[in-house]
Amino acid sequence: LGDVYKRQLPALVNQLGFVYATSSFPKNGLAIQEAIPDLEELATDVVDTYLLPGPVILAGASEGGAITALAVERSDVFGGGLALCGPVGGFQQQINHYGHFRVIFDYFFPGILPGTAIDPDPEGLAGPLYPPVRAYWDTWYVPRIAAALQAYPGATAQLLKVTGIKTDPADPVTSIGEAVVGNLWYNVFATYDAVETLGGQPFDNLWKWYRGSSNDFRLNLRVPRYRADYAARLEIAANYETSGQIHVPVVTAHTTGDPIVPYWHEPVYRFKTWRAGNGRLHTNLPVFRYGHCDFTANEAVTAFAILLAKIQAQAP
């Protein structure tokens, strides 16, 4: 996450006269369902212990942004939400985003990574070319990925065009490597946890038509196809998708050049709130910059101030 959220936001909130409290969750990885009751309990305990007046505001970044949006929709504990760079528009689409990137990467760079989009660290790997993926990710596979991107610029350009991944025009070499490795990291390290948590394999590209390569027909003919397990799709639809049914103010902020959680989540979430009749309670702040959760202190304070103003305007 961005340095502002991890290190500066707590101090900024304290300087504005607010108490800041946070908590870890009973599991790592995909912990959205565990997080919401934990945060409700934390908020209630802090308010009761210190007899604090005023609303409880929930803030989160990345996965925490999705937790914030979902908690505000479902709970009456929170008086407002600040969701930063989160997959608030569509959780199924975000999972598919990582899967799409992996299958397209494997198409343009075959043999760089073992396994598949749904089994990225298969058991039984042996030999010097393919050590266990997660155990040797930084020391073995990241350098292989970087070397391949540099050796085959044409394939790299097609990979970025087909997947629509954002990069930094001011520093294309570094940002391309970061964006590619970042998206592959989520596929490699989050897939098995997602399968276990959701009760099935969630990635679906069965009817996806990929565009932007030099030969789209060949690409779509050869790219592997996967159907998401029904149980996983049902679990996502029931418990991980936002509805836009908010009853308190929500501010979302997002970098427009986010390569990990794309900015398209914001207009989708905006549409959800308007469809639910709650559009006036939602404010989106686009930050015109490359990066995931890359906010400045001023931008964080601005988002927080707008949320406070909306909460005060709603107060009786």
PDB file of N, CA, C and O in Angstrom, residues 91 109 121 142 177:
ATOM      1  N   PHE A  91     -16.073  -7.460  -7.711  1.00  0.00           N
ATOM      2  CA  PHE A  91     -15.075  -8.384  -7.184  1.00  0.00           C
ATOM      3  C   PHE A  91     -14.804  -9.521  -8.157  1.00  0.00           C
ATOM      4  O   PHE A  91     -13.657  -9.943  -8.327  1.00  0.00           O
ATOM      5  N   PHE A 109       4.641 -15.270 -23.408  1.00  0.00           N
ATOM      6  CA  PHE A 109       5.917 -15.657 -22.810  1.00  0.00           C
ATOM      7  C   PHE A 109       5.835 -17.093 -22.296  1.00  0.00           C
ATOM      8  O   PHE A 109       5.923 -17.346 -21.093  1.00  0.00           O
ATOM      9  N   ASP A 121       1.384 -22.694  -8.815  1.00  0.00           N
ATOM     10  CA  ASP A 121       2.546 -23.252  -8.118  1.00  0.00           C
ATOM     11  C   ASP A 121       2.338 -24.743  -7.948  1.00  0.00           C
ATOM     12  O   ASP A 121       2.148 -25.246  -6.842  1.00  0.00           O
ATOM     13  N   VAL A 142      11.158 -13.608 -10.662  1.00  0.00           N
ATOM     14  CA  VAL A 142      11.107 -12.184 -11.012  1.00  0.00           C
ATOM     15  C   VAL A 142      12.232 -11.812 -11.973  1.00  0.00           C
ATOM     16  O   VAL A 142      11.991 -11.114 -12.973  1.00  0.00           O
ATOM     17  N   GLY A 177       7.833  -3.295 -15.735  1.00  0.00           N
ATOM     18  CA  GLY A 177       8.249  -4.419 -14.905  1.00  0.00           C
ATOM     19  C   GLY A 177       7.426  -4.524 -13.641  1.00  0.00           C
ATOM     20  O   GLY A 177       6.995  -5.617 -13.252  1.00  0.00           O
TER      21      GLY A 177
END
